[in-house]
Short mmCIF file of C-alpha atoms and ligand atoms in Angstrom, two decimals:
data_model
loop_
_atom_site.label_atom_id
_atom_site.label_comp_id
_atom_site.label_asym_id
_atom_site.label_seq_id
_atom_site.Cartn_x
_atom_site.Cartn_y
_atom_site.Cartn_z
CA UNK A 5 2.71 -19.05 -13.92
CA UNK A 6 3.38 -19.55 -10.20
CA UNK A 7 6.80 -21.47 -11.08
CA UNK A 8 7.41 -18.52 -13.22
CA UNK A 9 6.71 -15.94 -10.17
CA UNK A 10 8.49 -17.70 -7.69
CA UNK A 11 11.80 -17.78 -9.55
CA UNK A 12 11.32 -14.21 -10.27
CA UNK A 13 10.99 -13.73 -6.84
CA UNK A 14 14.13 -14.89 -6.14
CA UNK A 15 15.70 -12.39 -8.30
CA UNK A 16 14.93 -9.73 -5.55
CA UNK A 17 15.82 -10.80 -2.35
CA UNK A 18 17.40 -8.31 -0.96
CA UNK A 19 18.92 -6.89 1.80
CA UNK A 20 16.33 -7.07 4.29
CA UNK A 21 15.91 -11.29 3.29
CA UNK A 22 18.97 -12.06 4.22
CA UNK A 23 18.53 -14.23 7.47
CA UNK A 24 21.23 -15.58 9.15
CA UNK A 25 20.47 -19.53 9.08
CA UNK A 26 21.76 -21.06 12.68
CA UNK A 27 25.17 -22.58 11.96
CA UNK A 28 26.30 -25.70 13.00
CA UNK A 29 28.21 -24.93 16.14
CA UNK A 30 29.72 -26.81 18.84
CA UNK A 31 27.85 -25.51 21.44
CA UNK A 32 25.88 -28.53 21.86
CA UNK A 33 29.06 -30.00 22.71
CA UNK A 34 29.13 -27.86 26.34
CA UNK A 35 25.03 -28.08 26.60
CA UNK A 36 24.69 -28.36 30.58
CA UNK A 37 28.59 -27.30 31.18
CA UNK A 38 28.22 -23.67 29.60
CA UNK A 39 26.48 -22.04 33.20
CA UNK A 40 29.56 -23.23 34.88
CA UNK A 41 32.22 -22.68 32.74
CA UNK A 42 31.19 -19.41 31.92
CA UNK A 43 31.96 -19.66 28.19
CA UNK A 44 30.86 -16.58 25.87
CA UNK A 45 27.67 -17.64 24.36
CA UNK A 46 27.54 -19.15 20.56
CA UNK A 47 24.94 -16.93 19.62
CA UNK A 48 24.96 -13.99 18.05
CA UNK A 49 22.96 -11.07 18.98
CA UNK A 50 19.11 -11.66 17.79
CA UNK A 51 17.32 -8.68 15.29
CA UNK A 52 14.48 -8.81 13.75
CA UNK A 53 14.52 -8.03 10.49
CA UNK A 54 11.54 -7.69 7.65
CA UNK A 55 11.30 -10.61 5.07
CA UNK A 56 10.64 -8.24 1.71
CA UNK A 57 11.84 -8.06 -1.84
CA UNK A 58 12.87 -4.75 -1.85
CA UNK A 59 14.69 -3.24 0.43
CA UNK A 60 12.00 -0.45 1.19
CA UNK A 61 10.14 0.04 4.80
CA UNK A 62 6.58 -2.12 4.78
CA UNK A 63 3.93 1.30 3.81
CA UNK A 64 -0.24 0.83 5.29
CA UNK A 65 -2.26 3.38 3.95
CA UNK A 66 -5.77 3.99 4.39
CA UNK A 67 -7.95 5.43 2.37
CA UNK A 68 -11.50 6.79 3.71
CA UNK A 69 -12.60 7.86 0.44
CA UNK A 70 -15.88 9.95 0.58
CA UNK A 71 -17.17 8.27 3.57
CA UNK A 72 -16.01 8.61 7.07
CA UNK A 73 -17.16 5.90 8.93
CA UNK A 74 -16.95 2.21 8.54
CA UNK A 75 -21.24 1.46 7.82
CA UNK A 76 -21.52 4.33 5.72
CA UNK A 77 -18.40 2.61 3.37
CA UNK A 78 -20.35 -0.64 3.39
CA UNK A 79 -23.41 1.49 1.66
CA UNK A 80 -20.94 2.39 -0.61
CA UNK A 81 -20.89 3.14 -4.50
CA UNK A 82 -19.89 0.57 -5.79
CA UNK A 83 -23.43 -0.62 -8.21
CA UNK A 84 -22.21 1.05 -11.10
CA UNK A 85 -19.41 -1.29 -11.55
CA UNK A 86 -18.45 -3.77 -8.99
CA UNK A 87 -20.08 -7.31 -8.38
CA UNK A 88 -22.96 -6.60 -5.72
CA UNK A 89 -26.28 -3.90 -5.62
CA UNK A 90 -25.57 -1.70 -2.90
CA UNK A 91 -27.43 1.16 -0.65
CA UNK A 92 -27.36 4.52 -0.70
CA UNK A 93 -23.70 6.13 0.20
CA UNK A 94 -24.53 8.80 3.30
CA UNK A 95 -21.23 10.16 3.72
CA UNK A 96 -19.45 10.82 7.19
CA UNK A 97 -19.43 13.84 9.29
CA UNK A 98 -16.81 15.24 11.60
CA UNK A 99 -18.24 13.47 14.18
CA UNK A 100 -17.36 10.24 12.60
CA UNK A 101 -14.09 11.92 11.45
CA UNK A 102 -13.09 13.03 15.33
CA UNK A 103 -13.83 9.41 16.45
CA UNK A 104 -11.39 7.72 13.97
CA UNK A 105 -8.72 10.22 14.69
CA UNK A 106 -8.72 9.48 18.38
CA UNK A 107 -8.68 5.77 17.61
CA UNK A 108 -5.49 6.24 15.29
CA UNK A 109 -3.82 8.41 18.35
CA UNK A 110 -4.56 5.77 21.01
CA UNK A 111 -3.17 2.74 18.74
CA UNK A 112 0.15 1.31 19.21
CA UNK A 113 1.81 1.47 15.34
CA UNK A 114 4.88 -0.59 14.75
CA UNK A 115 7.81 1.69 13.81
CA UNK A 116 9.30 0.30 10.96
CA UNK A 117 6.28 0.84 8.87
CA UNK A 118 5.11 4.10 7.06
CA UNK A 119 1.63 4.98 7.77
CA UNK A 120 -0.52 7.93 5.90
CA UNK A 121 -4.01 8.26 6.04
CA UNK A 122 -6.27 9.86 3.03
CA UNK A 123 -9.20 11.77 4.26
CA UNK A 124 -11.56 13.26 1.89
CA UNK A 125 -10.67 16.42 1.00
CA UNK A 126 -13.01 18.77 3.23
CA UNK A 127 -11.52 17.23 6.42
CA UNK A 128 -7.75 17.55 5.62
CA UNK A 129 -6.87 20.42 7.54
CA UNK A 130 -9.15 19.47 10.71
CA UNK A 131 -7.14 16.04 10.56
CA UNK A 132 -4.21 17.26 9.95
CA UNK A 133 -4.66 20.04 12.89
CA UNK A 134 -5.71 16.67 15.15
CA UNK A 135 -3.95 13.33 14.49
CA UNK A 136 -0.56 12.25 15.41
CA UNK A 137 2.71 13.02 13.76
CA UNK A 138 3.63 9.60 13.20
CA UNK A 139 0.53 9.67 9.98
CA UNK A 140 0.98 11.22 7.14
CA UNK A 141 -1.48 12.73 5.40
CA UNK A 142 -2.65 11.81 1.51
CA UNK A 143 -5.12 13.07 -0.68
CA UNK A 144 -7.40 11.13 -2.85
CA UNK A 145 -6.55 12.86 -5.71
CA UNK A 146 -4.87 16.08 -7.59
CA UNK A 147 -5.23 18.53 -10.78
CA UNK A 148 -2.66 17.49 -13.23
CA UNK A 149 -0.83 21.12 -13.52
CA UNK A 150 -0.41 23.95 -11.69
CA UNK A 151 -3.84 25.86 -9.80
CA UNK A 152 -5.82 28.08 -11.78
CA UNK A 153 -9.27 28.42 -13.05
CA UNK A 154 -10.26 24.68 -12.79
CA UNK A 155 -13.38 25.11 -11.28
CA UNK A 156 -14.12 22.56 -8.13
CA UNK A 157 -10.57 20.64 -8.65
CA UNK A 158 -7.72 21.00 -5.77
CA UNK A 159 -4.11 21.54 -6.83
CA UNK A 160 -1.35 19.90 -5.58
CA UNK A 161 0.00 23.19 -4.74
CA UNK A 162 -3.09 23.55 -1.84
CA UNK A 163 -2.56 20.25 -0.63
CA UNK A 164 1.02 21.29 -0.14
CA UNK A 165 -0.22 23.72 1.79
CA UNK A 166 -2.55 22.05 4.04
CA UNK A 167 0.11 19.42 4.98
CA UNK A 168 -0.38 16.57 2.63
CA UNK A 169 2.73 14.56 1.50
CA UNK A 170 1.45 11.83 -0.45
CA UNK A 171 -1.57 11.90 -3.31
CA UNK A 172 -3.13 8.55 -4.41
CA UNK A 173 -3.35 8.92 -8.22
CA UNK A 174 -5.00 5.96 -10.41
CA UNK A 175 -7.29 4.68 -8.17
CA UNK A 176 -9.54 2.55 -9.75
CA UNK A 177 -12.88 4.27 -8.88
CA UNK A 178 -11.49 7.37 -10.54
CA UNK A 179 -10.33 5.60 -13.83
CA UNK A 180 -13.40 3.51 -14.14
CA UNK A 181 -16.64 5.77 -12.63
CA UNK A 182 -15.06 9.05 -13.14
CA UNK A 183 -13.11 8.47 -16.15
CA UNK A 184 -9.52 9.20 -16.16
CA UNK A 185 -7.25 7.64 -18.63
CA UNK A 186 -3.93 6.08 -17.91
CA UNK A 187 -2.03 9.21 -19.72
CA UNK A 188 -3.90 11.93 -17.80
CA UNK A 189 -3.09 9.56 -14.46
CA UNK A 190 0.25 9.72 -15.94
CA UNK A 191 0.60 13.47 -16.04
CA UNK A 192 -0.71 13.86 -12.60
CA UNK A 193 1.76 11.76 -11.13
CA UNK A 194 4.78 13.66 -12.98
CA UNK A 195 3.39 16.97 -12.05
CA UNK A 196 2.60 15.98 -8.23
CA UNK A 197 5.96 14.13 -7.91
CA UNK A 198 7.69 17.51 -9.41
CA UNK A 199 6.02 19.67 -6.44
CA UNK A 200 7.48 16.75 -3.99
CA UNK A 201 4.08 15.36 -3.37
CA UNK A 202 4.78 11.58 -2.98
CA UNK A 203 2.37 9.45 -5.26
CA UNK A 204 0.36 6.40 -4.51
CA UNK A 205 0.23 4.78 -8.01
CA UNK A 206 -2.66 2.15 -8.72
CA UNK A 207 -3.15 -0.49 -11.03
CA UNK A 208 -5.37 -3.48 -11.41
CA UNK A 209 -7.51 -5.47 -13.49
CA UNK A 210 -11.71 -5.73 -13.52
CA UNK A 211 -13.02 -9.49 -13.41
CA UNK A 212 -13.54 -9.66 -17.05
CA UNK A 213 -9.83 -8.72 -17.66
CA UNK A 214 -8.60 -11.47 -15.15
CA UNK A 215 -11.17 -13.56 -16.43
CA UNK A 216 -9.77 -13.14 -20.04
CA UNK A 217 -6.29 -13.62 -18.68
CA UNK A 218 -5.56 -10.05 -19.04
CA UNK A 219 -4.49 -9.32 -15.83
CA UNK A 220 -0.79 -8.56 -16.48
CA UNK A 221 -1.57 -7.34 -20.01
CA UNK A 222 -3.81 -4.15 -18.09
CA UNK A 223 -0.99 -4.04 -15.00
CA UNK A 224 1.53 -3.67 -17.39
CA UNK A 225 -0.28 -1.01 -19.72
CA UNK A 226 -0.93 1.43 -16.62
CA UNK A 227 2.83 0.76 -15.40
CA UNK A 228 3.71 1.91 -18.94
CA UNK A 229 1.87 5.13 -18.48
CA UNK A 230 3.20 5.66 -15.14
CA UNK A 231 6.87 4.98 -16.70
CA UNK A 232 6.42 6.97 -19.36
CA UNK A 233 5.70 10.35 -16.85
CA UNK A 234 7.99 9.68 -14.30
CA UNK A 235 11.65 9.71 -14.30
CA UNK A 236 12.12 9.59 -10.27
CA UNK A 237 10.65 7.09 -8.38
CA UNK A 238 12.07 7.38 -4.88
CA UNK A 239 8.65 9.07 -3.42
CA UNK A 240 6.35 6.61 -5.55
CA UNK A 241 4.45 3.76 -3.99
CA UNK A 242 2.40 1.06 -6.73
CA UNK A 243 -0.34 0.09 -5.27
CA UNK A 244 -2.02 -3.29 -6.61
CA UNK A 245 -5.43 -3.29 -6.88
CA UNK A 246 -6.86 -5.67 -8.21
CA UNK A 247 -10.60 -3.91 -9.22
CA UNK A 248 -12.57 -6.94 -8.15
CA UNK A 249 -11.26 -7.31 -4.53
CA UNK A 250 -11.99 -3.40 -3.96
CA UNK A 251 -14.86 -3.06 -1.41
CA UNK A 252 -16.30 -6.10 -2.26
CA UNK A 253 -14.93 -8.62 0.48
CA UNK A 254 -13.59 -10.81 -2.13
CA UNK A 255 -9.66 -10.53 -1.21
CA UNK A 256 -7.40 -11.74 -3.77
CA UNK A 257 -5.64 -15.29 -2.21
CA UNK A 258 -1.97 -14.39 -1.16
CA UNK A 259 -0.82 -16.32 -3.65
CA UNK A 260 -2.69 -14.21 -6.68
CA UNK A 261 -1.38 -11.35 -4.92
CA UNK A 262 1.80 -12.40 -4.54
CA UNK A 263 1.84 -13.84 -8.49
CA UNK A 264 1.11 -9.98 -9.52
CA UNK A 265 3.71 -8.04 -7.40
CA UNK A 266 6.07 -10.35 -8.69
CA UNK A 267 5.33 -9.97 -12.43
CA UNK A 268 5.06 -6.05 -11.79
CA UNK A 269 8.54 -5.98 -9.83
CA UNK A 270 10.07 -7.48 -12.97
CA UNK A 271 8.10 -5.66 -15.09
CA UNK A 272 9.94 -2.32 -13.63
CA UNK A 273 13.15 -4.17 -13.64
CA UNK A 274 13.02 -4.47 -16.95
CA UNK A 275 11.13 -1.21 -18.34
CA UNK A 276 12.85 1.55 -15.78
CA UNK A 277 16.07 -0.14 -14.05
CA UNK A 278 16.74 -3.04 -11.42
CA UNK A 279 17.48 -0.61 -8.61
CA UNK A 280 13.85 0.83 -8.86
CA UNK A 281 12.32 -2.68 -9.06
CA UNK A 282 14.60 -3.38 -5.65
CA UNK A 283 13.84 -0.50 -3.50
CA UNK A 284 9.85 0.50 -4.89
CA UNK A 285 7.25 -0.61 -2.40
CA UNK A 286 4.27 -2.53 -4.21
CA UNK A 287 1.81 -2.41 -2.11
CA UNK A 288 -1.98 -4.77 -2.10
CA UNK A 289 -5.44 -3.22 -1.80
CA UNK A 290 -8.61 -4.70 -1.81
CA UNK A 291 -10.61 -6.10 1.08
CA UNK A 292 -7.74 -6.13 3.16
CA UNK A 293 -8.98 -6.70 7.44
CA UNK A 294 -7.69 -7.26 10.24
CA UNK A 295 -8.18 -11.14 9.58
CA UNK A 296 -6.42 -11.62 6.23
CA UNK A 297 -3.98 -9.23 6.22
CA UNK A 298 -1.04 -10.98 7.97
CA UNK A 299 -1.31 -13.97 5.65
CA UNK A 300 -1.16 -11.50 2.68
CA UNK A 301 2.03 -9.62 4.31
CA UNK A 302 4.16 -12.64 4.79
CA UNK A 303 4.56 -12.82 1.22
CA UNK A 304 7.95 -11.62 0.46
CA UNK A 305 6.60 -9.13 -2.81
CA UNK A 306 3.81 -7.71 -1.13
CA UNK A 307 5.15 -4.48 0.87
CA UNK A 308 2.03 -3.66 2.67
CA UNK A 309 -1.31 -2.07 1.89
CA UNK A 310 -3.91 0.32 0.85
CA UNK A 311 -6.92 -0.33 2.94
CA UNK A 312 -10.40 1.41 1.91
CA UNK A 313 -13.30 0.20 4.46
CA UNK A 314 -11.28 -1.33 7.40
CA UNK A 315 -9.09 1.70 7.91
CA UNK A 316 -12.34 3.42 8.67
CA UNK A 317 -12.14 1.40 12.04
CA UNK A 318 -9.05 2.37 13.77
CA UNK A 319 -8.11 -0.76 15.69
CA UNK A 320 -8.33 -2.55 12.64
CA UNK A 321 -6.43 -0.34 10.71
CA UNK A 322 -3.90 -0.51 13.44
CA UNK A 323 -3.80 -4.25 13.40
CA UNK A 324 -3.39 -3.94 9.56
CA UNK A 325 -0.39 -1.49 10.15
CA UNK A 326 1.20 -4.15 12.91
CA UNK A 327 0.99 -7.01 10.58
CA UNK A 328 4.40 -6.09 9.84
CA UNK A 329 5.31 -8.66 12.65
CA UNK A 330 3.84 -11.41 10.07
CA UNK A 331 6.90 -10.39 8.03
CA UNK A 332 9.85 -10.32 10.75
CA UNK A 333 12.48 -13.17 10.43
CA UNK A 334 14.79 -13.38 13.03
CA UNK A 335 18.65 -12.66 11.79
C1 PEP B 1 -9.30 0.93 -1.86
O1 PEP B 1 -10.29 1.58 -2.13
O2 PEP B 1 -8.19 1.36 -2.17
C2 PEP B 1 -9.49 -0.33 -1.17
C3 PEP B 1 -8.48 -1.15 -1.14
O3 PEP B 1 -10.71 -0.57 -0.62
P1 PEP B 1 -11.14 -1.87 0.27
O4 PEP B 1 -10.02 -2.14 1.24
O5 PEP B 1 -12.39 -1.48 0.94
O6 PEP B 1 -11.31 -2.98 -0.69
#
């Protein structure tokens, strides 16, 4: 399989891989003579320039789920379904919520990367109100039509309204505790995406389904259902998850990161059109830090990342959003 994804990798280089190898020049001819005679230097000018698939900007996004600060993710909820028994989750306050959001104004953030953060839903507006311009702001999640009398669900239409530009949709703690299936993830994309509420789209296998050697079997069956709602995909994102690396500290090697992004890239090559495959950020999540995450980003599929517990500490997160520097070639 890793033969296979490498020479599907090739297939997208794009754009932003093309680096200019040094050319064999005479200008070791002159070396010592060039000060004094003045000549025009051989080089050209120096860019940097991001080594990616696709020709789309590198994306971080955090998401702080229902807790708000880094210890009370760690007591997380993850017993039901993940690998380890856990604590009681005590969620965040705006405390907790204040702190982060100074953090994330006082870090330095690379340009050429998008950033967004996902708060939970009842501290929105009072981040929105409160953190920089250069975030954007996601929800977690959105009803699948238009508002009405859907008691305790928020419509894309309100988080429109508050500020929000992106929705994550598909996580995998919403398919697998709360329930949703890949055709009602489907719908929500399609209706978000028609109210111009850009969509984080997640996939990913559980253990058992890697460990059966299902992994692109499941990738491919929530890709379908994404396909199958959504006939734009300039304001989508896919975000690989793989469900075993999420808040467990067990980060998927670059390499079995890498292997999926490929197979998913040609996956939407094939099923929607190559131009989609070429320009759609995939993006990794699970147990992404501020140690592993620049080995993850020099791979040339992986576009950047959706970070649960380590965007809840803003210097990390910030180092997570600068590991776009793992990626630059020089051209
Ligand atoms: C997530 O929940 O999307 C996630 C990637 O979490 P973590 O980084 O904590 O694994």
């Amino acid at each position: 399989m890793a033969s296979a994804a490498s020479s599907l990798a090739s297939q997208f280089s794009g754009l932003r891989r093309e680096a200019a190898k040094p050319s064999f020049s005479t200008a070791h001819l002159f070396h010592g003579v060039q000060s004094q005679l003045r000549l025009p230097s051989a080089r050209r000018p120096i860019r940097s320039v991001v080594a990616m698939a696709g020709t789309g900007k590198f994306f971080v996004g955090g998401n702080w789920k229902c807790a708000c600060n880094h210890d009370d993710y760690y007591l997380g909820i993850y017993n039901d379904f993940c690998l380890k028994p856990v604590q009681i989750l005590q969620n965040g306050t705006k405390d907790s919520i204040r702190k982060l959001v100074a953090d994330l104004n006082d870090s330095k953030l690379e340009n050429d990367v998008d950033v967004i953060v996902s708060p939970p839903y009842v501290y929105i507006d009072v981040v929105k109100q409160s953190l920089t311009e250069r975030i954007e702001i996601s929800a977690q999640n959105s009803w699948v039509g238009k508002g009405g009398a859907f008691t305790g669900e928020i419509s894309v239409e309100q988080l429109k309204d508050i500020g929000c530009k992106w929705v994550i949709l598909g996580h995998s703690e919403r398919r697998h505790i709360i329930g949703e299936d890949d055709q009602f993830i489907g719908k929500k994309a399609a209706y978000a995406l028609s109210q111009n509420l850009k969509v984080i789209a997640c996939i990913g296998e559980k253990l058992e389904e890697r460990e059966a050697g299902r992994t692109f079997d499941v990738c491919f069956e929530q890709m379908k259902a994404f396909a199958d709602s959504i006939s734009n995909w300039k304001d989508v994102v896919i975000a690989y998850e793989p469900v075993w690396a999420i808040g467990t500290g067990k980060v998927a090697t670059p390499e079995q990161a890498q292997e999926v992004h490929v197979a998913v890239r040609d996956w939407v090559k094939k099923n929607v059109s190559p131009e989609v495959a070429s320009s759609t950020r995939i993006i990794y999540g699970g147990s992404v830090n501020g140690g592993n995450c620049s080995e993850l980003a020099k791979q040339e599929d992986i576009d950047g990342f959706l970070v649960g517990g380590a965007s809840l500490k803003g210097p990390e997160f910030a180092t997570i959003v600068n590991s776009v520097t793992a990626k630059k070639v020089t051209a």
